Tab-separated table of C-alpha atoms and ligand atoms in Angstrom:
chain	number	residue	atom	x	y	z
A	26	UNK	CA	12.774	-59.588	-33.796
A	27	UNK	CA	16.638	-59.174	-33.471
A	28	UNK	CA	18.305	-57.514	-36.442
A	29	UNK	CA	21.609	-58.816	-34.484
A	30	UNK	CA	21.421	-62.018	-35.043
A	31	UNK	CA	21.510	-64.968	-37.897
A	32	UNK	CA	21.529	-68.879	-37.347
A	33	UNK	CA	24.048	-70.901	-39.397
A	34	UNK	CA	25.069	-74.342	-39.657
A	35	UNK	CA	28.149	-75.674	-40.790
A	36	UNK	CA	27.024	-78.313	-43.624
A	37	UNK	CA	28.522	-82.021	-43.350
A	38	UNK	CA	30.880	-81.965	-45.951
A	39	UNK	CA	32.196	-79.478	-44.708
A	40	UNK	CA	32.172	-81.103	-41.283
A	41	UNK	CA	33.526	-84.440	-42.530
A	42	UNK	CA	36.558	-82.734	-44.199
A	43	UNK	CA	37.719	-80.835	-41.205
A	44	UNK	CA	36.524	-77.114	-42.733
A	45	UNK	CA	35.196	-76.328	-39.220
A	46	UNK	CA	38.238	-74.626	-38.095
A	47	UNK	CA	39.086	-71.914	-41.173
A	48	UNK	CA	34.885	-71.507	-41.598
A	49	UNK	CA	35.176	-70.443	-37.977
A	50	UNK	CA	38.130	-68.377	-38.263
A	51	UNK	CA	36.614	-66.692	-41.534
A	52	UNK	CA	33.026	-66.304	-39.284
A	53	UNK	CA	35.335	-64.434	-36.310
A	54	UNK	CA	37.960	-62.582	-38.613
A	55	UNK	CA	34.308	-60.430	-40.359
A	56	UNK	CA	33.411	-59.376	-36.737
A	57	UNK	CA	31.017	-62.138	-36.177
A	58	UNK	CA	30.312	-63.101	-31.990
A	59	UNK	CA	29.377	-66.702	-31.558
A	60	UNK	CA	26.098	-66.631	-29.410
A	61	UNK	CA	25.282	-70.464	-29.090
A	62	UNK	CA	26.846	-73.353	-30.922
A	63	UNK	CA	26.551	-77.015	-30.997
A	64	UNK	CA	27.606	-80.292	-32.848
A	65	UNK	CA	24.511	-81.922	-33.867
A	66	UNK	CA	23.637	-84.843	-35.904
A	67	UNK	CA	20.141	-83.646	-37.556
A	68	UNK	CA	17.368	-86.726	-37.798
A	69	UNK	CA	15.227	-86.845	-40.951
A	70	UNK	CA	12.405	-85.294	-39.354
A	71	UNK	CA	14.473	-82.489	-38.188
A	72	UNK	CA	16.052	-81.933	-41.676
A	73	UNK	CA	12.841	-82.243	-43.428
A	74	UNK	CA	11.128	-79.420	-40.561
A	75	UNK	CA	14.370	-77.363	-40.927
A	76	UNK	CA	14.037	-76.856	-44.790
A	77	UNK	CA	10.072	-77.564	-44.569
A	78	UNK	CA	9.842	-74.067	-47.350
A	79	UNK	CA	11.017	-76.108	-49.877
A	80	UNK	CA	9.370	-79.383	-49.299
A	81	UNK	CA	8.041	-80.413	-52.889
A	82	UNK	CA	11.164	-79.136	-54.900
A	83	UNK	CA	13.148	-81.346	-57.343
A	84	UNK	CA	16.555	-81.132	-54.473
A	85	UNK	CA	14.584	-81.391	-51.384
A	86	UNK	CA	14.727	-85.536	-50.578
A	87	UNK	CA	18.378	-84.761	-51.197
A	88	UNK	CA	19.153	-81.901	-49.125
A	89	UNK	CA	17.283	-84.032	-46.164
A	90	UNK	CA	19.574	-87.025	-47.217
A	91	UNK	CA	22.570	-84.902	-47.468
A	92	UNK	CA	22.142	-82.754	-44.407
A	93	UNK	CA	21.398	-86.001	-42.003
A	94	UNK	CA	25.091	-87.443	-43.416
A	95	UNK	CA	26.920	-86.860	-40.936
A	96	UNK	CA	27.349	-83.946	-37.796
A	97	UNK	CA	27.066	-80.399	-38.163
A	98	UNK	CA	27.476	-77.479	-36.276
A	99	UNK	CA	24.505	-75.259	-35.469
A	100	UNK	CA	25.575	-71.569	-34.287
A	101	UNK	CA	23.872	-68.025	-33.282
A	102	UNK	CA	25.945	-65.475	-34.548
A	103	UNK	CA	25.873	-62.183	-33.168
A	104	UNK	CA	26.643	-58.813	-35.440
A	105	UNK	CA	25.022	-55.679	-36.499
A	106	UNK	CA	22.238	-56.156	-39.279
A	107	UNK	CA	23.383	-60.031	-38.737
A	108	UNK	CA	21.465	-61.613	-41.418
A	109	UNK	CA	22.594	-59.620	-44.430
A	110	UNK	CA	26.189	-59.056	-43.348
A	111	UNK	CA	26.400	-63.142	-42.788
A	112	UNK	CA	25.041	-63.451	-46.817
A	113	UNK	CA	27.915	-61.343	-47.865
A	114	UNK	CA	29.889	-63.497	-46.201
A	115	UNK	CA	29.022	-67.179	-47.352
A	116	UNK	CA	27.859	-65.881	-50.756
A	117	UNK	CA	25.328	-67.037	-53.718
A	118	UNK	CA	24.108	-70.663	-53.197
A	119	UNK	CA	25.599	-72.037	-56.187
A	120	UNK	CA	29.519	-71.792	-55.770
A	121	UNK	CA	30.173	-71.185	-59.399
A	122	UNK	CA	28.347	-67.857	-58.445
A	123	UNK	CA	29.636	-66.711	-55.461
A	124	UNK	CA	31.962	-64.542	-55.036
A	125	UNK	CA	35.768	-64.628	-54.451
A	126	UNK	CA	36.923	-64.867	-50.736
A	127	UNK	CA	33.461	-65.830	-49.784
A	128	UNK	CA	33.132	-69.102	-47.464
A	129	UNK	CA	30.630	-70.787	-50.107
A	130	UNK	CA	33.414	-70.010	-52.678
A	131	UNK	CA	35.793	-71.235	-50.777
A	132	UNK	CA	34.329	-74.554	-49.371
A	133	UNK	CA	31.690	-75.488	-51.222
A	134	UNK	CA	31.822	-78.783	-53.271
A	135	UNK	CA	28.455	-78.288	-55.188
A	136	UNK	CA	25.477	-76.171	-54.447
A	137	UNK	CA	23.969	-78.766	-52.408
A	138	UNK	CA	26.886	-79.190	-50.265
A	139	UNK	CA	27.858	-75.704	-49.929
A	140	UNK	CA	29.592	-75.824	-46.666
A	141	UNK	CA	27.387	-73.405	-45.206
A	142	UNK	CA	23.755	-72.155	-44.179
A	143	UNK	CA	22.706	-68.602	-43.507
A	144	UNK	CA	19.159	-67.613	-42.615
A	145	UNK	CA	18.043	-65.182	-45.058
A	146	UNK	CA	15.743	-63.061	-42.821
A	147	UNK	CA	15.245	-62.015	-39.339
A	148	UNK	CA	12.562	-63.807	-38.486
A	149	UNK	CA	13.668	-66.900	-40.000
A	150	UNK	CA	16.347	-66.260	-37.740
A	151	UNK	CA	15.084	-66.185	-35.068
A	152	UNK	CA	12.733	-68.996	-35.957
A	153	UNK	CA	15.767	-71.409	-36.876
A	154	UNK	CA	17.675	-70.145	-33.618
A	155	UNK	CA	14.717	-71.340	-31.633
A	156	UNK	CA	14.703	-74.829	-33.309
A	157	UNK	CA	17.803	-75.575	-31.952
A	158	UNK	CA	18.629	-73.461	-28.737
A	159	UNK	CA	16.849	-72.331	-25.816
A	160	UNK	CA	17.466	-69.071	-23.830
A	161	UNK	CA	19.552	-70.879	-21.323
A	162	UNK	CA	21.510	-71.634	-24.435
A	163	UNK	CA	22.290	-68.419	-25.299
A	164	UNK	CA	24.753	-65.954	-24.615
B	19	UDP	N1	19.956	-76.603	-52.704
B	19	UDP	C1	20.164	-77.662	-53.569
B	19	UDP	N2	19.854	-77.491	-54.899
B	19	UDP	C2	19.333	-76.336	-55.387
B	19	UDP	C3	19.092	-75.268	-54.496
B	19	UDP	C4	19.419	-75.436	-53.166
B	19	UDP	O1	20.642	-78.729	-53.168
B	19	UDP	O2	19.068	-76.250	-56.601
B	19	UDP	C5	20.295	-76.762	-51.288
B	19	UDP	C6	21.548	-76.003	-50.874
B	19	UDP	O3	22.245	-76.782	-49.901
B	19	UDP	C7	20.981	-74.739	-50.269
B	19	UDP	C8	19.717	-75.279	-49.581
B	19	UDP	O4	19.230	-76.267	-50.491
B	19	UDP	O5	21.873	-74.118	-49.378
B	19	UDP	C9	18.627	-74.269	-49.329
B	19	UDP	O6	18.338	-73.581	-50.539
B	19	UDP	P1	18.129	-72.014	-50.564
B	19	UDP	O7	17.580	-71.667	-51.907
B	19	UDP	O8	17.359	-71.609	-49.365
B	19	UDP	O9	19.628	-71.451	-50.514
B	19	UDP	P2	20.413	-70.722	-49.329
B	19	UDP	O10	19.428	-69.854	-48.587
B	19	UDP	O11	21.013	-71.803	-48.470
B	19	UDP	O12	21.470	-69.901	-50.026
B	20	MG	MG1	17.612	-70.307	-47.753
């Protein structure tokens, strides 16, 4: 377990309106090291693996739907106690609750497409890293 890292993704509205650029600038400006990052268009069957914790809920079919609409950019991020620190920076899942000068706040259009994931442990982490990069990946 690495306390130094968290996976992200940038979401595809965010993506699709050309957010990429200031999300990345917000993820460098807090001290954040990019490890890995790729543009990836997820299939269902990734999506659906991805989010598999909350298969069954009323918003899963679409999240999957949603989060295979387009690209996205998957990322490592590298920073002390990585996971929590990356939190504080997106904010609460539902925009209306985040707050200020957070990149959910900032970018999200609803709290499905809230511009931005953030693993919310370290070994989910580490388990989403691995999902989408090897070690040769890494750096
Ligand atoms: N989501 C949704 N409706 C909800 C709750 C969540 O569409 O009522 C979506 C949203 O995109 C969120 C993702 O499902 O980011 C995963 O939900 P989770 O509760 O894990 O929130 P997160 O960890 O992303 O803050
Ligand atoms: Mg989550």
């Amino acid at each position: 377990m690495n306390e130094n890292i968290t996976f992200s993704i940038i979401k595809p509205n965010a993506v699709r309106t050309g957010k990429t650029g200031p999300i990345l600038a917000m993820i460098n400006e807090a001290g954040f090291e990019i490890s890995a990052m790729k543009m990836v268009r997820m299939t269902t069957g990734q999506a659906e693996s991805f989010y598999a914790v909350h298969k069954g809920k009323p918003f899963f079919d679409g999240l999957v739907e949603f989060m295979t609409s387009g690209p996205v950019f998957v990322m490592i991020l590298r920073h002390a106690n990585a996971v929590e620190e990356f939190r504080k920076l997106i904010g609460a899942t539902d925009p209306n609750k985040a707050e200020p000068g957070t990149i959910r706040k900032l970018f999200a259009v609803s709290v499905q497409m809230n511009a931005v994931h953030g693993s919310d442990s370290d070994e989910n982490a580490d388990k989403e890293a691995g999902f989408f990069f090897s070690t040769s990946e890494r750096f």
